[in-house]
Structure formats: C-alpha cells, structure tokens
Amino acid sequence: RYRKKIEELESFEFQIKLISELPSDEESFSDALLNMADFESEWKGLEDAWKQGDADLMYELAIGEGMRDFPSLENYYEVLFFKRNVQMAEKLEQCFSDRVCFMVVGAGHLVGPSGVVDLLQKKGYQLKQL
C-alpha cells in the first residue's frame, strides 16, 4: 500500500502566533467587519467565482475590494496573505525539486499579484489552471 508523506505548510502554532501578532488597529478592523453589508452575498460571489475558475474575480472579491475600501487594513493583508504567500511559494518550490506534491491552501493565497501562482510564475515556472 502506497502512502504519501503529509507535510504542513504552516503549523497550527504558527497560525495562532500569526493571529496574535496582527496589527492592533482595532478601530479599522471593527469598521471593516461592521461595513460588510451583505456577508452572505459576498461569500456566494466568491464561491461562484471559484466554481467558474475566475481567478481575477476571486482576487477582486477576496482581497482587491477590501484593500481599496479599507486602506487602513493594508497591514492585515500583508500579514495574512502576502508574507505567507512568499513562504508558501518557497516551500512548494522546494517540493518541486525532489518529488511530486499536492498542496492545499485557501484560494485567496493563489490568486492575484503576489499570490502563490504569480510568485512561482515570476520565478519561471509554467503553471496551468485546471
């Protein structure tokens, strides 16, 4: 029986530490949460974009709109997405060098500028969306 080794991109401890070290601008974060007029509709839009394979729309809905509407949350996006994307791309690149890998991440990490796909393409990898 063949068993694949499971490796984590980020440990549970890393994610808890990450959350605990988020910028403490509570007012901006609270404003962003309170101004989510239709949370259910927004998630439905993300789900539909994902099902259609529309990476540009996924980025716009998950990150782009928030960065425009709440510029004070830029540090949150930097910590929660962009810095982590670099680390994820590096770990996946290490995997490419010596084995076949299957990586599971939240879709928001894959799309847009500075997403894992973009970072790997900038290093010369040819990636194809299926």
Short mmCIF file of N, CA and C in Angstrom, two decimals:
data_model
loop_
_atom_site.label_atom_id
_atom_site.label_comp_id
_atom_site.label_asym_id
_atom_site.label_seq_id
_atom_site.Cartn_x
_atom_site.Cartn_y
_atom_site.Cartn_z
N ARG A 1 0.84 -1.18 0.00
CA ARG A 1 0.00 0.00 0.00
C ARG A 1 0.88 1.24 0.00
N TYR A 2 0.60 2.16 -0.90
CA TYR A 2 1.41 3.37 -1.04
C TYR A 2 0.86 4.48 -0.16
N ARG A 3 1.71 5.09 0.61
CA ARG A 3 1.30 6.19 1.48
C ARG A 3 2.16 7.41 1.19
N LYS A 4 1.51 8.52 1.03
CA LYS A 4 2.23 9.77 0.79
C LYS A 4 2.51 10.45 2.12
N LYS A 5 3.65 11.05 2.19
CA LYS A 5 4.03 11.81 3.37
C LYS A 5 3.24 13.11 3.39
N ILE A 6 2.70 13.46 4.53
CA ILE A 6 1.97 14.71 4.68
C ILE A 6 2.86 15.71 5.41
N GLU A 7 3.02 16.86 4.79
CA GLU A 7 3.81 17.94 5.39
C GLU A 7 2.92 19.17 5.48
N GLU A 8 3.06 19.89 6.54
CA GLU A 8 2.26 21.10 6.67
C GLU A 8 3.05 22.30 6.15
N LEU A 9 2.33 23.17 5.48
CA LEU A 9 2.93 24.43 5.06
C LEU A 9 3.11 25.35 6.25
N GLU A 10 2.14 25.32 7.12
CA GLU A 10 2.18 26.13 8.33
C GLU A 10 1.63 25.29 9.48
N SER A 11 2.26 25.38 10.60
CA SER A 11 1.77 24.64 11.77
C SER A 11 0.62 25.41 12.42
N PHE A 12 -0.13 24.70 13.22
CA PHE A 12 -1.20 25.31 13.99
C PHE A 12 -0.61 26.41 14.89
N GLU A 13 0.51 26.11 15.50
CA GLU A 13 1.16 27.08 16.38
C GLU A 13 1.55 28.35 15.62
N PHE A 14 2.04 28.17 14.38
CA PHE A 14 2.40 29.32 13.55
C PHE A 14 1.17 30.19 13.29
N GLN A 15 0.06 29.56 12.97
CA GLN A 15 -1.15 30.33 12.66
C GLN A 15 -1.68 31.06 13.88
N ILE A 16 -1.64 30.44 15.05
CA ILE A 16 -2.08 31.11 16.28
C ILE A 16 -1.17 32.29 16.58
N LYS A 17 0.13 32.10 16.43
CA LYS A 17 1.08 33.19 16.67
C LYS A 17 0.83 34.32 15.68
N LEU A 18 0.57 33.98 14.45
CA LEU A 18 0.29 34.97 13.41
C LEU A 18 -0.91 35.83 13.81
N ILE A 19 -1.97 35.19 14.23
CA ILE A 19 -3.18 35.91 14.62
C ILE A 19 -2.91 36.80 15.83
N SER A 20 -2.12 36.30 16.76
CA SER A 20 -1.84 37.08 17.97
C SER A 20 -0.95 38.29 17.67
N GLU A 21 -0.24 38.26 16.55
CA GLU A 21 0.67 39.36 16.22
C GLU A 21 0.12 40.30 15.15
N LEU A 22 -1.16 40.15 14.83
CA LEU A 22 -1.76 41.07 13.86
C LEU A 22 -1.70 42.49 14.40
N PRO A 23 -1.62 43.46 13.48
CA PRO A 23 -1.62 44.85 13.93
C PRO A 23 -2.84 45.11 14.82
N SER A 24 -2.67 45.96 15.80
CA SER A 24 -3.74 46.15 16.79
C SER A 24 -4.61 47.38 16.52
N ASP A 25 -4.82 47.69 15.27
CA ASP A 25 -5.70 48.81 14.92
C ASP A 25 -7.13 48.30 14.95
N GLU A 26 -7.65 48.15 16.16
CA GLU A 26 -8.97 47.54 16.33
C GLU A 26 -10.08 48.36 15.67
N GLU A 27 -9.93 49.67 15.65
CA GLU A 27 -10.99 50.50 15.07
C GLU A 27 -11.16 50.21 13.58
N SER A 28 -10.06 50.14 12.85
CA SER A 28 -10.14 49.86 11.41
C SER A 28 -10.71 48.48 11.15
N PHE A 29 -10.26 47.51 11.94
CA PHE A 29 -10.74 46.15 11.76
C PHE A 29 -12.23 46.06 12.09
N SER A 30 -12.65 46.67 13.17
CA SER A 30 -14.07 46.68 13.54
C SER A 30 -14.91 47.36 12.47
N ASP A 31 -14.42 48.49 11.95
CA ASP A 31 -15.14 49.20 10.89
C ASP A 31 -15.32 48.31 9.67
N ALA A 32 -14.28 47.59 9.31
CA ALA A 32 -14.36 46.71 8.14
C ALA A 32 -15.41 45.62 8.36
N LEU A 33 -15.42 45.03 9.54
CA LEU A 33 -16.40 43.99 9.82
C LEU A 33 -17.82 44.54 9.84
N LEU A 34 -17.99 45.70 10.45
CA LEU A 34 -19.33 46.29 10.54
C LEU A 34 -19.84 46.74 9.17
N ASN A 35 -18.94 47.08 8.27
CA ASN A 35 -19.35 47.56 6.96
C ASN A 35 -19.53 46.45 5.94
N MET A 36 -19.47 45.22 6.40
CA MET A 36 -19.75 44.11 5.49
C MET A 36 -21.26 44.01 5.36
N ALA A 37 -21.81 44.81 4.46
CA ALA A 37 -23.26 44.96 4.35
C ALA A 37 -23.97 43.63 4.12
N ASP A 38 -23.42 42.80 3.27
CA ASP A 38 -24.10 41.56 2.93
C ASP A 38 -23.09 40.42 2.87
N PHE A 39 -22.69 39.96 4.03
CA PHE A 39 -21.68 38.93 4.17
C PHE A 39 -22.03 37.68 3.35
N GLU A 40 -23.28 37.25 3.44
CA GLU A 40 -23.71 36.03 2.73
C GLU A 40 -23.57 36.19 1.22
N SER A 41 -23.95 37.34 0.71
CA SER A 41 -23.85 37.61 -0.73
C SER A 41 -22.39 37.65 -1.19
N GLU A 42 -21.54 38.23 -0.35
CA GLU A 42 -20.11 38.30 -0.70
C GLU A 42 -19.50 36.91 -0.79
N TRP A 43 -19.82 36.04 0.16
CA TRP A 43 -19.29 34.68 0.13
C TRP A 43 -19.84 33.90 -1.05
N LYS A 44 -21.10 34.15 -1.40
CA LYS A 44 -21.70 33.49 -2.57
C LYS A 44 -20.96 33.91 -3.84
N GLY A 45 -20.62 35.21 -3.93
CA GLY A 45 -19.86 35.69 -5.09
C GLY A 45 -18.50 35.01 -5.19
N LEU A 46 -17.83 34.85 -4.05
CA LEU A 46 -16.54 34.15 -4.03
C LEU A 46 -16.70 32.70 -4.45
N GLU A 47 -17.72 32.06 -3.95
CA GLU A 47 -17.97 30.65 -4.30
C GLU A 47 -18.23 30.51 -5.80
N ASP A 48 -19.04 31.42 -6.35
CA ASP A 48 -19.35 31.37 -7.78
C ASP A 48 -18.09 31.60 -8.62
N ALA A 49 -17.26 32.56 -8.22
CA ALA A 49 -16.01 32.83 -8.95
C ALA A 49 -15.10 31.62 -8.90
N TRP A 50 -15.03 30.95 -7.74
CA TRP A 50 -14.21 29.75 -7.60
C TRP A 50 -14.72 28.64 -8.52
N LYS A 51 -16.04 28.42 -8.52
CA LYS A 51 -16.62 27.37 -9.36
C LYS A 51 -16.38 27.64 -10.85
N GLN A 52 -16.36 28.91 -11.24
CA GLN A 52 -16.14 29.28 -12.63
C GLN A 52 -14.66 29.33 -12.99
N GLY A 53 -13.79 29.20 -12.00
CA GLY A 53 -12.35 29.27 -12.25
C GLY A 53 -11.90 30.67 -12.60
N ASP A 54 -12.60 31.68 -12.11
CA ASP A 54 -12.29 33.08 -12.42
C ASP A 54 -11.36 33.64 -11.36
N ALA A 55 -10.06 33.44 -11.56
CA ALA A 55 -9.06 33.86 -10.58
C ALA A 55 -9.05 35.37 -10.38
N ASP A 56 -9.24 36.12 -11.45
CA ASP A 56 -9.23 37.58 -11.32
C ASP A 56 -10.38 38.06 -10.44
N LEU A 57 -11.56 37.51 -10.64
CA LEU A 57 -12.70 37.90 -9.83
C LEU A 57 -12.52 37.44 -8.38
N MET A 58 -11.96 36.26 -8.20
CA MET A 58 -11.70 35.79 -6.84
C MET A 58 -10.78 36.76 -6.10
N TYR A 59 -9.72 37.19 -6.78
CA TYR A 59 -8.81 38.15 -6.15
C TYR A 59 -9.55 39.43 -5.81
N GLU A 60 -10.31 39.92 -6.76
CA GLU A 60 -11.03 41.18 -6.56
C GLU A 60 -11.96 41.08 -5.35
N LEU A 61 -12.70 40.00 -5.25
CA LEU A 61 -13.66 39.85 -4.16
C LEU A 61 -12.99 39.56 -2.82
N ALA A 62 -11.95 38.76 -2.83
CA ALA A 62 -11.31 38.35 -1.58
C ALA A 62 -10.34 39.38 -1.03
N ILE A 63 -9.66 40.10 -1.93
CA ILE A 63 -8.58 40.98 -1.48
C ILE A 63 -8.70 42.38 -2.06
N GLY A 64 -8.89 42.48 -3.36
CA GLY A 64 -8.86 43.78 -4.04
C GLY A 64 -9.85 44.78 -3.47
N GLU A 65 -11.10 44.37 -3.32
CA GLU A 65 -12.12 45.28 -2.79
C GLU A 65 -11.77 45.74 -1.38
N GLY A 66 -11.35 44.82 -0.55
CA GLY A 66 -11.01 45.16 0.83
C GLY A 66 -9.86 46.13 0.92
N MET A 67 -8.86 45.94 0.06
CA MET A 67 -7.69 46.84 0.09
C MET A 67 -8.10 48.24 -0.36
N ARG A 68 -9.02 48.32 -1.31
CA ARG A 68 -9.50 49.64 -1.76
C ARG A 68 -10.43 50.29 -0.76
N ASP A 69 -11.39 49.50 -0.26
CA ASP A 69 -12.42 50.05 0.63
C ASP A 69 -11.89 50.36 2.03
N PHE A 70 -10.89 49.61 2.45
CA PHE A 70 -10.35 49.79 3.80
C PHE A 70 -8.82 49.85 3.75
N PRO A 71 -8.26 50.94 3.21
CA PRO A 71 -6.80 51.02 3.09
C PRO A 71 -6.08 50.90 4.43
N SER A 72 -6.78 51.21 5.51
CA SER A 72 -6.15 51.10 6.82
C SER A 72 -5.88 49.64 7.21
N LEU A 73 -6.47 48.69 6.46
CA LEU A 73 -6.25 47.28 6.75
C LEU A 73 -5.11 46.67 5.93
N GLU A 74 -4.37 47.50 5.23
CA GLU A 74 -3.28 47.00 4.39
C GLU A 74 -2.32 46.11 5.18
N ASN A 75 -2.02 46.48 6.42
CA ASN A 75 -1.11 45.67 7.23
C ASN A 75 -1.69 44.29 7.52
N TYR A 76 -3.01 44.20 7.66
CA TYR A 76 -3.63 42.90 7.87
C TYR A 76 -3.44 42.01 6.64
N TYR A 77 -3.67 42.58 5.46
CA TYR A 77 -3.48 41.81 4.23
C TYR A 77 -2.03 41.39 4.06
N GLU A 78 -1.12 42.27 4.43
CA GLU A 78 0.31 41.96 4.34
C GLU A 78 0.64 40.74 5.20
N VAL A 79 0.14 40.74 6.43
CA VAL A 79 0.43 39.65 7.36
C VAL A 79 -0.33 38.37 6.98
N LEU A 80 -1.62 38.51 6.69
CA LEU A 80 -2.46 37.33 6.47
C LEU A 80 -2.27 36.69 5.10
N PHE A 81 -1.89 37.48 4.11
CA PHE A 81 -1.75 36.95 2.75
C PHE A 81 -0.33 37.07 2.21
N PHE A 82 0.13 38.27 1.97
CA PHE A 82 1.31 38.47 1.13
C PHE A 82 2.59 37.87 1.70
N LYS A 83 2.88 38.06 2.97
CA LYS A 83 4.08 37.45 3.56
C LYS A 83 3.97 35.93 3.56
N ARG A 84 2.80 35.44 3.89
CA ARG A 84 2.61 33.99 3.91
C ARG A 84 2.71 33.40 2.52
N ASN A 85 2.24 34.12 1.50
CA ASN A 85 2.32 33.62 0.13
C ASN A 85 3.77 33.37 -0.28
N VAL A 86 4.65 34.26 0.12
CA VAL A 86 6.07 34.09 -0.20
C VAL A 86 6.59 32.80 0.43
N GLN A 87 6.26 32.58 1.68
CA GLN A 87 6.71 31.37 2.37
C GLN A 87 6.11 30.11 1.75
N MET A 88 4.84 30.19 1.37
CA MET A 88 4.20 29.03 0.74
C MET A 88 4.83 28.72 -0.61
N ALA A 89 5.10 29.75 -1.39
CA ALA A 89 5.72 29.55 -2.71
C ALA A 89 7.11 28.94 -2.55
N GLU A 90 7.87 29.39 -1.57
CA GLU A 90 9.21 28.85 -1.34
C GLU A 90 9.14 27.38 -0.93
N LYS A 91 8.19 27.05 -0.08
CA LYS A 91 8.07 25.66 0.36
C LYS A 91 7.63 24.77 -0.81
N LEU A 92 6.73 25.27 -1.64
CA LEU A 92 6.29 24.49 -2.80
C LEU A 92 7.43 24.33 -3.80
N GLU A 93 8.22 25.37 -3.97
CA GLU A 93 9.37 25.29 -4.88
C GLU A 93 10.37 24.23 -4.39
N GLN A 94 10.57 24.13 -3.10
CA GLN A 94 11.45 23.09 -2.54
C GLN A 94 10.88 21.71 -2.89
N CYS A 95 9.59 21.60 -2.82
CA CYS A 95 8.93 20.34 -3.12
C CYS A 95 9.13 19.96 -4.59
N PHE A 96 9.06 20.95 -5.48
CA PHE A 96 9.24 20.69 -6.92
C PHE A 96 10.59 20.04 -7.21
N SER A 97 11.57 20.36 -6.39
CA SER A 97 12.92 19.92 -6.70
C SER A 97 13.15 18.42 -6.54
N ASP A 98 12.34 17.76 -5.71
CA ASP A 98 12.66 16.35 -5.48
C ASP A 98 11.47 15.39 -5.39
N ARG A 99 10.25 15.89 -5.59
CA ARG A 99 9.11 14.98 -5.51
C ARG A 99 7.86 15.62 -6.11
N VAL A 100 6.83 14.83 -6.24
CA VAL A 100 5.53 15.34 -6.69
C VAL A 100 4.76 15.76 -5.45
N CYS A 101 4.17 16.93 -5.50
CA CYS A 101 3.48 17.46 -4.33
C CYS A 101 2.04 17.83 -4.66
N PHE A 102 1.23 17.73 -3.67
CA PHE A 102 -0.15 18.21 -3.73
C PHE A 102 -0.29 19.19 -2.58
N MET A 103 -0.56 20.45 -2.91
CA MET A 103 -0.62 21.49 -1.89
C MET A 103 -2.05 21.96 -1.72
N VAL A 104 -2.49 22.08 -0.48
CA VAL A 104 -3.83 22.57 -0.18
C VAL A 104 -3.69 23.88 0.58
N VAL A 105 -4.27 24.93 0.00
CA VAL A 105 -4.27 26.25 0.66
C VAL A 105 -5.61 26.92 0.35
N GLY A 106 -5.90 27.94 1.10
CA GLY A 106 -7.08 28.74 0.81
C GLY A 106 -6.91 29.42 -0.54
N ALA A 107 -7.99 29.50 -1.29
CA ALA A 107 -7.93 30.04 -2.66
C ALA A 107 -7.38 31.46 -2.71
N GLY A 108 -7.60 32.24 -1.67
CA GLY A 108 -7.10 33.61 -1.64
C GLY A 108 -5.59 33.70 -1.71
N HIS A 109 -4.90 32.63 -1.36
CA HIS A 109 -3.44 32.63 -1.43
C HIS A 109 -2.92 32.37 -2.84
N LEU A 110 -3.78 31.89 -3.71
CA LEU A 110 -3.33 31.51 -5.05
C LEU A 110 -3.48 32.63 -6.07
N VAL A 111 -4.40 33.53 -5.85
CA VAL A 111 -4.81 34.48 -6.89
C VAL A 111 -4.18 35.85 -6.73
N GLY A 112 -4.14 36.57 -7.86
CA GLY A 112 -3.74 37.97 -7.87
C GLY A 112 -2.25 38.20 -7.81
N PRO A 113 -1.89 39.48 -7.90
CA PRO A 113 -0.47 39.83 -7.77
C PRO A 113 0.00 39.45 -6.36
N SER A 114 1.15 38.88 -6.29
CA SER A 114 1.74 38.41 -5.03
C SER A 114 1.07 37.16 -4.49
N GLY A 115 0.21 36.53 -5.28
CA GLY A 115 -0.33 35.23 -4.91
C GLY A 115 0.72 34.16 -5.20
N VAL A 116 0.52 32.97 -4.68
CA VAL A 116 1.49 31.88 -4.86
C VAL A 116 1.72 31.60 -6.35
N VAL A 117 0.67 31.58 -7.14
CA VAL A 117 0.82 31.32 -8.58
C VAL A 117 1.68 32.40 -9.22
N ASP A 118 1.38 33.65 -8.94
CA ASP A 118 2.13 34.78 -9.50
C ASP A 118 3.61 34.70 -9.10
N LEU A 119 3.86 34.42 -7.84
CA LEU A 119 5.25 34.35 -7.35
C LEU A 119 6.04 33.25 -8.06
N LEU A 120 5.40 32.09 -8.26
CA LEU A 120 6.08 30.99 -8.94
C LEU A 120 6.29 31.29 -10.43
N GLN A 121 5.31 31.93 -11.06
CA GLN A 121 5.46 32.30 -12.48
C GLN A 121 6.60 33.30 -12.64
N LYS A 122 6.77 34.22 -11.73
CA LYS A 122 7.87 35.18 -11.79
C LYS A 122 9.22 34.50 -11.68
N LYS A 123 9.25 33.30 -11.10
CA LYS A 123 10.50 32.53 -11.00
C LYS A 123 10.69 31.63 -12.21
N GLY A 124 9.76 31.70 -13.17
CA GLY A 124 9.93 30.95 -14.40
C GLY A 124 9.12 29.67 -14.50
N TYR A 125 8.35 29.33 -13.48
CA TYR A 125 7.54 28.12 -13.55
C TYR A 125 6.36 28.36 -14.46
N GLN A 126 6.02 27.34 -15.23
CA GLN A 126 4.85 27.41 -16.09
C GLN A 126 3.73 26.64 -15.40
N LEU A 127 2.69 27.36 -15.04
CA LEU A 127 1.59 26.76 -14.31
C LEU A 127 0.33 26.84 -15.15
N LYS A 128 -0.51 25.84 -14.99
CA LYS A 128 -1.74 25.78 -15.77
C LYS A 128 -2.92 25.58 -14.83
N GLN A 129 -3.90 26.42 -14.98
CA GLN A 129 -5.12 26.29 -14.18
C GLN A 129 -5.99 25.21 -14.79
N LEU A 130 -6.43 24.29 -13.98
CA LEU A 130 -7.29 23.21 -14.46
C LEU A 130 -8.74 23.46 -14.11
#
